[in-house]
JSON list of C-alpha atoms in Angstrom, two decimals:
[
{"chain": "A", "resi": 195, "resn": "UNK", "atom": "CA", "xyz": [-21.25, -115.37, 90.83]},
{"chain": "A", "resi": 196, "resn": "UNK", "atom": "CA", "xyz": [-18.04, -117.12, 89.96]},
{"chain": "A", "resi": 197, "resn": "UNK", "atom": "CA", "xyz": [-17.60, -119.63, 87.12]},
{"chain": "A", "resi": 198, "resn": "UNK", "atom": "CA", "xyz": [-15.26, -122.22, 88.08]},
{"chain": "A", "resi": 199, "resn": "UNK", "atom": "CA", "xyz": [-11.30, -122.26, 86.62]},
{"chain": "A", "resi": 200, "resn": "UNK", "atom": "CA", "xyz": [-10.03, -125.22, 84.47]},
{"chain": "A", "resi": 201, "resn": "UNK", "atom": "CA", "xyz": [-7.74, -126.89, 87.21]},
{"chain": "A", "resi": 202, "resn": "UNK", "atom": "CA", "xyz": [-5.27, -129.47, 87.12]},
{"chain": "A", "resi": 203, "resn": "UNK", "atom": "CA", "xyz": [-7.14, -133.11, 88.88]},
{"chain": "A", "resi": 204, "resn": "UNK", "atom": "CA", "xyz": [-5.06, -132.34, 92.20]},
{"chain": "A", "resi": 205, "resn": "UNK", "atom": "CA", "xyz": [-6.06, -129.26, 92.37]},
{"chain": "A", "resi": 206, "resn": "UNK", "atom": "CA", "xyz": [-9.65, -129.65, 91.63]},
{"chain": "A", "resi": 207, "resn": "UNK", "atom": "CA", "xyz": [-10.04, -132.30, 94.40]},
{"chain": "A", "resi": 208, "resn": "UNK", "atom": "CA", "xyz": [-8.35, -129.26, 96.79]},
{"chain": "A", "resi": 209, "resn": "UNK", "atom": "CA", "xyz": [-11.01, -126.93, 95.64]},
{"chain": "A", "resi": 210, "resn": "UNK", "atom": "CA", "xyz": [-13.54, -129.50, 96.14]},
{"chain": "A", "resi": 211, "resn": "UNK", "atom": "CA", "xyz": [-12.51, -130.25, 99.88]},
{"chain": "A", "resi": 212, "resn": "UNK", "atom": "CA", "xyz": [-11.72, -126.62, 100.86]},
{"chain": "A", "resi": 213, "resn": "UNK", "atom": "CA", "xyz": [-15.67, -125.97, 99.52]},
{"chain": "A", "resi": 214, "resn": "UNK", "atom": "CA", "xyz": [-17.04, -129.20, 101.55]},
{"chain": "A", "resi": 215, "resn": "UNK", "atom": "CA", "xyz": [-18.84, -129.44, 104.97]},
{"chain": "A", "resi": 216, "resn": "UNK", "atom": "CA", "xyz": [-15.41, -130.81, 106.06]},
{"chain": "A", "resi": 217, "resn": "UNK", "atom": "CA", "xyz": [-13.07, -128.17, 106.04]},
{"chain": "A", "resi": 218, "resn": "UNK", "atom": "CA", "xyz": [-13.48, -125.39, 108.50]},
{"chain": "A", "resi": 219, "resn": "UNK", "atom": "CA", "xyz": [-16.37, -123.11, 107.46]},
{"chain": "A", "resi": 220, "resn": "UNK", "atom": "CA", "xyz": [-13.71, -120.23, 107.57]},
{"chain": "A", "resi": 221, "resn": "UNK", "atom": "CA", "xyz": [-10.89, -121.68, 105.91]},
{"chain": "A", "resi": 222, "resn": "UNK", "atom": "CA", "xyz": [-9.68, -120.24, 102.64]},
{"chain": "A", "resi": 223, "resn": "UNK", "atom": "CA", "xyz": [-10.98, -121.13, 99.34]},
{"chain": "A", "resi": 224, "resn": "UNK", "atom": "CA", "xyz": [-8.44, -121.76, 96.88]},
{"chain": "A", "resi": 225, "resn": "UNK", "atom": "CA", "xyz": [-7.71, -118.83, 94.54]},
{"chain": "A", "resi": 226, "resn": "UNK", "atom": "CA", "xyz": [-7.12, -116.91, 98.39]},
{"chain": "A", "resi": 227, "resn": "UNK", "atom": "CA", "xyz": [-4.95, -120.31, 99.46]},
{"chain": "A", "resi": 228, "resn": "UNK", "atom": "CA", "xyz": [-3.05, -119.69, 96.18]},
{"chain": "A", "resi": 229, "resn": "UNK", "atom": "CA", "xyz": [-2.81, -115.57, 97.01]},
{"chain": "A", "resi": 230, "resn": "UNK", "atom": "CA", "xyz": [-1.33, -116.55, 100.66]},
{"chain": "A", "resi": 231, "resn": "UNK", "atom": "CA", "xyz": [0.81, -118.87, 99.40]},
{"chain": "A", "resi": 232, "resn": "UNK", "atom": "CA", "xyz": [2.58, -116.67, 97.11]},
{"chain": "A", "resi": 233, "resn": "UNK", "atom": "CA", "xyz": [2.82, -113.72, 99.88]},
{"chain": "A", "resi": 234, "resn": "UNK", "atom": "CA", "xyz": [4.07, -116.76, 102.37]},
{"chain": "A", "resi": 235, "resn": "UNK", "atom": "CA", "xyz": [7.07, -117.39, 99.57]},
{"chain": "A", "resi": 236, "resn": "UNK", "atom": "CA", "xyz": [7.56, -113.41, 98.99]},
{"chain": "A", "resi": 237, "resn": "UNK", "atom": "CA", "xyz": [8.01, -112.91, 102.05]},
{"chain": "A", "resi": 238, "resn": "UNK", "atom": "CA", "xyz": [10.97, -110.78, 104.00]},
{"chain": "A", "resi": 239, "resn": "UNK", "atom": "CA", "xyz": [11.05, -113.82, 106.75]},
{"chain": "A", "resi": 240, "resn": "UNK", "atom": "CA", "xyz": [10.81, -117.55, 106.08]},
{"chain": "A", "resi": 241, "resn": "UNK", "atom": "CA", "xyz": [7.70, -118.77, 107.32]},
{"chain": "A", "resi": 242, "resn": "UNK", "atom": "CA", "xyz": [7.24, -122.16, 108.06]},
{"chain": "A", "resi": 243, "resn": "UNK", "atom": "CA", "xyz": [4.55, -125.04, 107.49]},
{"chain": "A", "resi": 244, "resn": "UNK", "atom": "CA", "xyz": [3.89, -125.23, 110.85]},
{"chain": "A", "resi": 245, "resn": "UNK", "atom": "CA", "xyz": [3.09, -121.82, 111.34]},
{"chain": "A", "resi": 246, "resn": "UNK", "atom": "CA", "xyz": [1.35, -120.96, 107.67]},
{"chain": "A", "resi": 247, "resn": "UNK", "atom": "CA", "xyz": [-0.73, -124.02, 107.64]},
{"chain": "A", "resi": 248, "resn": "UNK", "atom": "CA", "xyz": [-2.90, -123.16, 110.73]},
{"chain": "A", "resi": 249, "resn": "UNK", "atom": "CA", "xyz": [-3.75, -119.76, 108.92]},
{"chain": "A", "resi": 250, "resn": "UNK", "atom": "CA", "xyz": [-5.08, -121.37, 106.06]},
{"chain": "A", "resi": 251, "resn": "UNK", "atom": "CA", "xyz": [-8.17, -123.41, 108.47]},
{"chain": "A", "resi": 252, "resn": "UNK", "atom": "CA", "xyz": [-8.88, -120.67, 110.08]},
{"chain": "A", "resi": 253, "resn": "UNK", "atom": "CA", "xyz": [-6.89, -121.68, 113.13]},
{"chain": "A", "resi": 254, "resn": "UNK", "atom": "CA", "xyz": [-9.90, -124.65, 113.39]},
{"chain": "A", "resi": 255, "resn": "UNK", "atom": "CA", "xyz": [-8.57, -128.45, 112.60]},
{"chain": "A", "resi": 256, "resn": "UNK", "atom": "CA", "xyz": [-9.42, -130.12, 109.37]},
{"chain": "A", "resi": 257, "resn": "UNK", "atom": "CA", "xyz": [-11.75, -133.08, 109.01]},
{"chain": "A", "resi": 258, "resn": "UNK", "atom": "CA", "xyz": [-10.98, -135.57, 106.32]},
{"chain": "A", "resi": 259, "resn": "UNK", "atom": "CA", "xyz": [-12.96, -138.69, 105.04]},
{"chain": "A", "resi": 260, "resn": "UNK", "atom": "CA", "xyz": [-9.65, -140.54, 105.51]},
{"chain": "A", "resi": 261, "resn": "UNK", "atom": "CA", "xyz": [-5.89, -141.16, 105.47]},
{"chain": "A", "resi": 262, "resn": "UNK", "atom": "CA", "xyz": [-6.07, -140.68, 101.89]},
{"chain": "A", "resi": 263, "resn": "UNK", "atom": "CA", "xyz": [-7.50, -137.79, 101.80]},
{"chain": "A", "resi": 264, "resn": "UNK", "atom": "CA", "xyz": [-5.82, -136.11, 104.10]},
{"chain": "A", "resi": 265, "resn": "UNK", "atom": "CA", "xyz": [-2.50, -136.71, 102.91]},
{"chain": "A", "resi": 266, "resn": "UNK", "atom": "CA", "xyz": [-4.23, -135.66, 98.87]},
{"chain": "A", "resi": 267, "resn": "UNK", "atom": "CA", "xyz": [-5.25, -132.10, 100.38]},
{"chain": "A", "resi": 268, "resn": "UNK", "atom": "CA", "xyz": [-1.52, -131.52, 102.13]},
{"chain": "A", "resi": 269, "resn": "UNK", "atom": "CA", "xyz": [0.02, -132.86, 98.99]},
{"chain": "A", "resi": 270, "resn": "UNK", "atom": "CA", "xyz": [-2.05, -130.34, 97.00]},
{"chain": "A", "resi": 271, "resn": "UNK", "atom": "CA", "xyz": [-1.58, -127.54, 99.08]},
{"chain": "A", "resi": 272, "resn": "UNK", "atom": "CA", "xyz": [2.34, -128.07, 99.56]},
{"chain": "A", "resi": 273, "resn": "UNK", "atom": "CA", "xyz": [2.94, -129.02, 95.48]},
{"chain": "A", "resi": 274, "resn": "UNK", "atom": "CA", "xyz": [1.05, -125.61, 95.11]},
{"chain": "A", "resi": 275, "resn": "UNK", "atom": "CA", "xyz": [3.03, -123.79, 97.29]},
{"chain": "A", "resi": 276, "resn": "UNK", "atom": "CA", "xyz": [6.05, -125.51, 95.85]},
{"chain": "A", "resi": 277, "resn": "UNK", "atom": "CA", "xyz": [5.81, -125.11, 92.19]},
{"chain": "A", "resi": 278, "resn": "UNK", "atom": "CA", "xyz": [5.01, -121.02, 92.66]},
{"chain": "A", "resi": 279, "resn": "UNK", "atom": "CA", "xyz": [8.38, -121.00, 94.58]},
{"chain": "A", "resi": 280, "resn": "UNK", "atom": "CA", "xyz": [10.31, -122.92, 91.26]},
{"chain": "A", "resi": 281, "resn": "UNK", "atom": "CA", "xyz": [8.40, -120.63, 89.34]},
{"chain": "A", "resi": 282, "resn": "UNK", "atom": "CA", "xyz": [9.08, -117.40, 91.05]},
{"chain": "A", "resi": 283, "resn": "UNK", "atom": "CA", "xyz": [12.78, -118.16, 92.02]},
{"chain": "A", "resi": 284, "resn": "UNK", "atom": "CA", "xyz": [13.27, -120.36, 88.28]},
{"chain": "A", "resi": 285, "resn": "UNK", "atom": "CA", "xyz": [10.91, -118.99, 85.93]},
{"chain": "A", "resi": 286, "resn": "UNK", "atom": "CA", "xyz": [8.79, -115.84, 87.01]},
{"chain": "A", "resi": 287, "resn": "UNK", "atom": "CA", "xyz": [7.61, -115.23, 83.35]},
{"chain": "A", "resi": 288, "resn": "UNK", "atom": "CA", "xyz": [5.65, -118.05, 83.87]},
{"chain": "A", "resi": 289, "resn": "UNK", "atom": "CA", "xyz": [4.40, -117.64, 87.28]},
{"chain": "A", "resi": 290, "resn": "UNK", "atom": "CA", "xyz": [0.22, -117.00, 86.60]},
{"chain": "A", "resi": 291, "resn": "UNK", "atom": "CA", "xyz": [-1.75, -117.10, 90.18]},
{"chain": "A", "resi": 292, "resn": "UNK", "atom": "CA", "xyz": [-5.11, -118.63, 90.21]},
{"chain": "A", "resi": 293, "resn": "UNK", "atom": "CA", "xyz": [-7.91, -116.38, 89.85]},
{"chain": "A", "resi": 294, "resn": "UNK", "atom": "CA", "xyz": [-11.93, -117.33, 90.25]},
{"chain": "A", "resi": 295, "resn": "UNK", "atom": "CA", "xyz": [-13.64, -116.28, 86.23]},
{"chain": "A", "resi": 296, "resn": "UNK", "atom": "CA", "xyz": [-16.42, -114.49, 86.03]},
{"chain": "A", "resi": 297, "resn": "UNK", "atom": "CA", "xyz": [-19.31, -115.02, 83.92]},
{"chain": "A", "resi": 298, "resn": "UNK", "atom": "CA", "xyz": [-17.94, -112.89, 81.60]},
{"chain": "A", "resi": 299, "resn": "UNK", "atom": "CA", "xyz": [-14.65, -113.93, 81.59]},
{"chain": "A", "resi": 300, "resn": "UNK", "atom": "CA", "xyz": [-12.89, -111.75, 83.21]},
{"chain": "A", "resi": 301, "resn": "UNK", "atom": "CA", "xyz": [-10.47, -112.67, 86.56]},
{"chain": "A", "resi": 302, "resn": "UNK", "atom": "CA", "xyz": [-11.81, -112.30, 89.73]},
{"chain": "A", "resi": 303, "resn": "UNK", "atom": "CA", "xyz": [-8.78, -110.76, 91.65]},
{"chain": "A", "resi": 304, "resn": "UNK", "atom": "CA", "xyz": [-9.98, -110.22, 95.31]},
{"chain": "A", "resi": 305, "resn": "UNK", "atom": "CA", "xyz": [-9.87, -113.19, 96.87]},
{"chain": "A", "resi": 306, "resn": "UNK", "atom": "CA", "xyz": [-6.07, -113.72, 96.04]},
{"chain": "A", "resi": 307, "resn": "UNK", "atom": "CA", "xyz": [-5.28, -110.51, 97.05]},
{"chain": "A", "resi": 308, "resn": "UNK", "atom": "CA", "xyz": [-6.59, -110.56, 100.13]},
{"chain": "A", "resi": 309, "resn": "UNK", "atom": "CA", "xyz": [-5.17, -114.05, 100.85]},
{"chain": "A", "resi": 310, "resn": "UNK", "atom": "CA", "xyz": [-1.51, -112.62, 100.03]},
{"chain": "A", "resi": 311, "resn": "UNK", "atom": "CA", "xyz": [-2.14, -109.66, 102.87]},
{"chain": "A", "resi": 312, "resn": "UNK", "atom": "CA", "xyz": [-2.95, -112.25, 105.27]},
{"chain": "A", "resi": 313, "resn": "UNK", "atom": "CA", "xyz": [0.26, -113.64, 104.46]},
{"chain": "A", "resi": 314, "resn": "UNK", "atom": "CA", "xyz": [1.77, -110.15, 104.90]},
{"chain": "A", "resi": 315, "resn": "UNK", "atom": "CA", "xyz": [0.43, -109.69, 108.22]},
{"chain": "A", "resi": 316, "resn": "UNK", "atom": "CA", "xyz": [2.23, -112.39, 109.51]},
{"chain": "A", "resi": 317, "resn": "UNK", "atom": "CA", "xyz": [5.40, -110.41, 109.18]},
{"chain": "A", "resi": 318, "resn": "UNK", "atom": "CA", "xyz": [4.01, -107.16, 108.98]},
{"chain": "A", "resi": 319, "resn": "UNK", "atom": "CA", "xyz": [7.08, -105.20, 110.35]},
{"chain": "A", "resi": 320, "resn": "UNK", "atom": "CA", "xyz": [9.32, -106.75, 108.17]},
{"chain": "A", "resi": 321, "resn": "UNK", "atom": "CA", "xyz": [7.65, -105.70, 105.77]},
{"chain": "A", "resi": 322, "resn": "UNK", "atom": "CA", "xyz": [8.28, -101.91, 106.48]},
{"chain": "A", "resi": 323, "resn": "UNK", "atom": "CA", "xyz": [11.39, -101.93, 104.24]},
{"chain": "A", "resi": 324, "resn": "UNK", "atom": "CA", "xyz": [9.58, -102.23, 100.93]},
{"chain": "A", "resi": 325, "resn": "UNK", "atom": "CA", "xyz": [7.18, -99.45, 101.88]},
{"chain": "A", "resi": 326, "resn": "UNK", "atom": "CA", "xyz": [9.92, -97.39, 102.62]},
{"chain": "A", "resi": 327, "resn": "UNK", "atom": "CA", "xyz": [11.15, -97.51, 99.17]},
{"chain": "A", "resi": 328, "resn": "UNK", "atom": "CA", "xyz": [9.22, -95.62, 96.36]},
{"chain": "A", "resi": 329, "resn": "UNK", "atom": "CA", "xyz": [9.86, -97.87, 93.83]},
{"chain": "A", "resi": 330, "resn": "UNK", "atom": "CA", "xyz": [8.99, -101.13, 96.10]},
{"chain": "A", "resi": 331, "resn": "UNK", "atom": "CA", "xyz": [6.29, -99.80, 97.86]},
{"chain": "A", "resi": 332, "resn": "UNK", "atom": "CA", "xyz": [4.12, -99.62, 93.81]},
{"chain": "A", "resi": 333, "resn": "UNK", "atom": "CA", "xyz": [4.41, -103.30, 94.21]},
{"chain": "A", "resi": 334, "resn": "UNK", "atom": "CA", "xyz": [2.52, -104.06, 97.62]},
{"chain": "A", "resi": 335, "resn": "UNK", "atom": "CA", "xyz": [-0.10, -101.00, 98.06]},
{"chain": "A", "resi": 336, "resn": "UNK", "atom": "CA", "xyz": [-2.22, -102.15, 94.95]},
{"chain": "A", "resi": 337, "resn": "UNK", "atom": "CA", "xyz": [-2.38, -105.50, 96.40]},
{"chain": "A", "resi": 338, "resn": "UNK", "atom": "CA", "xyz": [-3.39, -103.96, 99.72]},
{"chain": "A", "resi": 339, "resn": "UNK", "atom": "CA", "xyz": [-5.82, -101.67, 97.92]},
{"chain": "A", "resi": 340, "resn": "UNK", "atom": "CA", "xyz": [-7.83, -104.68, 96.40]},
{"chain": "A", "resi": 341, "resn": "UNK", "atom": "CA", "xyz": [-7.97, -106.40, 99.63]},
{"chain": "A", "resi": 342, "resn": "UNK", "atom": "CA", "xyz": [-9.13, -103.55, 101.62]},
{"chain": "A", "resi": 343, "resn": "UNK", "atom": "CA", "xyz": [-11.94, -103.24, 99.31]},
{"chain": "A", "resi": 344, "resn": "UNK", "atom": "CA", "xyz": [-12.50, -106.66, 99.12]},
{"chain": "A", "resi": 345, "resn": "UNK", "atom": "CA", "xyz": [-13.12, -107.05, 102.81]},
{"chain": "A", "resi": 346, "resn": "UNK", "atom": "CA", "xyz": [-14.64, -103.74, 103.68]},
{"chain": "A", "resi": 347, "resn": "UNK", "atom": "CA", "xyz": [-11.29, -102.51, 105.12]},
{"chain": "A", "resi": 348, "resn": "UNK", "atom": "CA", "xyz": [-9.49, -99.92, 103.05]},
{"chain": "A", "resi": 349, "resn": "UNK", "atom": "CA", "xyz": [-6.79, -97.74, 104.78]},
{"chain": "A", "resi": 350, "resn": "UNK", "atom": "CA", "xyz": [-7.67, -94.33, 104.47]},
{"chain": "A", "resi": 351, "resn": "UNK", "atom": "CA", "xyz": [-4.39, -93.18, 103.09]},
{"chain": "A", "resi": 352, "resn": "UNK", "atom": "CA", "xyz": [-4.40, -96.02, 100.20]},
{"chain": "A", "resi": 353, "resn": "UNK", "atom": "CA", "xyz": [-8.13, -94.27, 99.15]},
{"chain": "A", "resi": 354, "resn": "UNK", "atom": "CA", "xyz": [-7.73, -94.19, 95.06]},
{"chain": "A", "resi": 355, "resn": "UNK", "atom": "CA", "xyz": [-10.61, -91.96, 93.44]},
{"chain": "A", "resi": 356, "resn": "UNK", "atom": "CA", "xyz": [-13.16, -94.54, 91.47]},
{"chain": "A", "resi": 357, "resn": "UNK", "atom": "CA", "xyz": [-11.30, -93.61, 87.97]},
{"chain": "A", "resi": 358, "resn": "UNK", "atom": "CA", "xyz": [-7.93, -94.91, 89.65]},
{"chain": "A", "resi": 359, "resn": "UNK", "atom": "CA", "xyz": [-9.29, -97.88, 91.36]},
{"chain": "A", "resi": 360, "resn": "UNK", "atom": "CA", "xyz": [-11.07, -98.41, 87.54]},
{"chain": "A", "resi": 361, "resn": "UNK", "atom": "CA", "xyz": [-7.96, -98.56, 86.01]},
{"chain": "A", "resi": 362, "resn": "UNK", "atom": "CA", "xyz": [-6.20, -100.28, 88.78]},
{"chain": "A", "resi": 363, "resn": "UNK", "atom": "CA", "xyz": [-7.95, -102.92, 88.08]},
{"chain": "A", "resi": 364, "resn": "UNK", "atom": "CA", "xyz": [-8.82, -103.37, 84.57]},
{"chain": "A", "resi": 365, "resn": "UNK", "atom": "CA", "xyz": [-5.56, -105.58, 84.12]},
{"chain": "A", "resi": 366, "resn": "UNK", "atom": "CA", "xyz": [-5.38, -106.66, 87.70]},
{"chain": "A", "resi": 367, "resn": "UNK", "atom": "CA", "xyz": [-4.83, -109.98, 86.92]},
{"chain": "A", "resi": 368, "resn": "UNK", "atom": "CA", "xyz": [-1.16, -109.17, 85.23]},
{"chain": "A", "resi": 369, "resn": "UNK", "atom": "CA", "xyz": [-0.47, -106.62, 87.33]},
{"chain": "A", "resi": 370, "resn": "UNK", "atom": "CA", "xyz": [-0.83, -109.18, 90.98]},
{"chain": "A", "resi": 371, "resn": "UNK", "atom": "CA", "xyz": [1.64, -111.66, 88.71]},
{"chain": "A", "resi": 372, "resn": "UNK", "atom": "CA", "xyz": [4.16, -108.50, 88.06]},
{"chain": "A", "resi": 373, "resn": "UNK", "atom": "CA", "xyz": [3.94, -107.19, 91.59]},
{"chain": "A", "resi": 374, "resn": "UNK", "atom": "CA", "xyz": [4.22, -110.82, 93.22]},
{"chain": "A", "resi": 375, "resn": "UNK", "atom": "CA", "xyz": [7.46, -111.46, 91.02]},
{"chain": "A", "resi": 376, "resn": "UNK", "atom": "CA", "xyz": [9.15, -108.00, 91.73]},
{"chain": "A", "resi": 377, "resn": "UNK", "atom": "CA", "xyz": [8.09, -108.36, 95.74]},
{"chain": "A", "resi": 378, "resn": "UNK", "atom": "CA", "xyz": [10.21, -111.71, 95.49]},
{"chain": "A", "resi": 379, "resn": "UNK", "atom": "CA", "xyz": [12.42, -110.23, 94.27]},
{"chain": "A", "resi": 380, "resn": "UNK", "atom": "CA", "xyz": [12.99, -107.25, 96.04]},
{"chain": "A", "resi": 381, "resn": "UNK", "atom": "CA", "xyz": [13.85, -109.18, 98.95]},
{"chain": "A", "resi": 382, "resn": "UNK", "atom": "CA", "xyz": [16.32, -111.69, 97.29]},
{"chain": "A", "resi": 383, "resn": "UNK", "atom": "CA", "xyz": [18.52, -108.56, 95.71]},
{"chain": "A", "resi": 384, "resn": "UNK", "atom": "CA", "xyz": [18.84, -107.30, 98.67]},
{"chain": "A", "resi": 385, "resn": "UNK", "atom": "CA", "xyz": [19.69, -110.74, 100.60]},
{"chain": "A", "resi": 386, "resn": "UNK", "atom": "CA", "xyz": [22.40, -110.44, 97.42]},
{"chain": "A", "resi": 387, "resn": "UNK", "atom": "CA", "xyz": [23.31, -106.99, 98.76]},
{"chain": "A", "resi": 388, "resn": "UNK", "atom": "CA", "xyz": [24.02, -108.37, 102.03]},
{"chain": "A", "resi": 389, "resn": "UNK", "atom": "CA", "xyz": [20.79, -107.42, 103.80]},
{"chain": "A", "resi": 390, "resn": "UNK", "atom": "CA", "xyz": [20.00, -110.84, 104.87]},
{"chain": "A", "resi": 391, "resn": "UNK", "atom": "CA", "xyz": [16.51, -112.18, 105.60]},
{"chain": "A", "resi": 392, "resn": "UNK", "atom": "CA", "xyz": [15.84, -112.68, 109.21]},
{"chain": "A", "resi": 393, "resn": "UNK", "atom": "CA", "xyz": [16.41, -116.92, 110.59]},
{"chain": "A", "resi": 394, "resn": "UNK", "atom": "CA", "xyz": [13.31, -118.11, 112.08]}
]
């Protein structure tokens, strides 16, 4: 069992919604919303609203109370998505995702990661490139290791030992921050190297 984080008042009220009868019963909660949206921004490919969105209700459409709160939950989710873009493009020291506490404390890191996958495997292919590279590829297989075992669905060739997997995630919470920040910014060096991200 999860305590609930301290959240800013928008962002509370998007937490609320996403856990009422409302939303689609398979649509993300938010610390996985927040985990998509930063894969969505780190990705190789833009990825537009229109295309993202529909991910995060499961494919299903949203019901809201009214106008209001409709246009509340989209401002939510879209200031969300835009202030970790500032912070990973502006200011990636400060760029903390939003992790579920647990009774004792600590950060509960699975739901994010497995929301930034999903993001991943909207572009899968394009994602090749960092996997390719040694250094890169540290960066995106302990995010896909905490999602496979998250969800039951480890690749066989990502299996850690229980020590490993231990100490992967004893400071999980910095490490998702550090690998989200470096992933960003793997692609924009080499956008500055003239390998340029694919148009839509």
């Amino acid at each position: 069992m999860t305590d609930e984080i301290s959240l800013p008042a928008e962002m509370e009220a998007l937490d609320n919604y996403l856990l009422s009868d409302r939303s689609p019963p398979e649509s993300m909660d938010l610390s996985q919303l927040d985990g998509f949206l930063a894969g969505v921004i780190a990705s190789p490919e833009p990825i537009l609203p229109s295309e993202w969105l529909p991910v995060v209700w499961d494919g299903e459409e949203p019901q809201f109370d009214s106008e209001a709160e409709g246009k509340l939950v989209m401002s939510a989710i879209l200031g969300r998505y835009n202030a970790i873009s500032s912070a990973l493009s502006e200011e990636p020291d400060t760029f903390m995702p939003l992790f579920w506490e647990a009774a004792d404390g600590s950060p509960v890191v699975d739901d994010w990661a497995v929301g930034f996958m999903r993001a991943v495997s909207l572009r899968a292919e394009a994602w090749d490139p960092v996997l390719q590279d040694e250094d890169s590829a540290v960066l995106l297989i302990p995010i896909g290791i905490i999602a496979g075992q998250a969800i039951g669905d480890e690749d066989p060739t990502m299996r850690l030992p229980q020590e490993a997997i231990d100490d992967l995630m004893e400071d999980a919470d910095m490490m998702l921050a550090a690998c989200t920040v470096g992933l960003f910014n793997f692609w924009r060096n080499r956008a500055a190297d003239g390998v340029q991200r694919k148009p839509h």
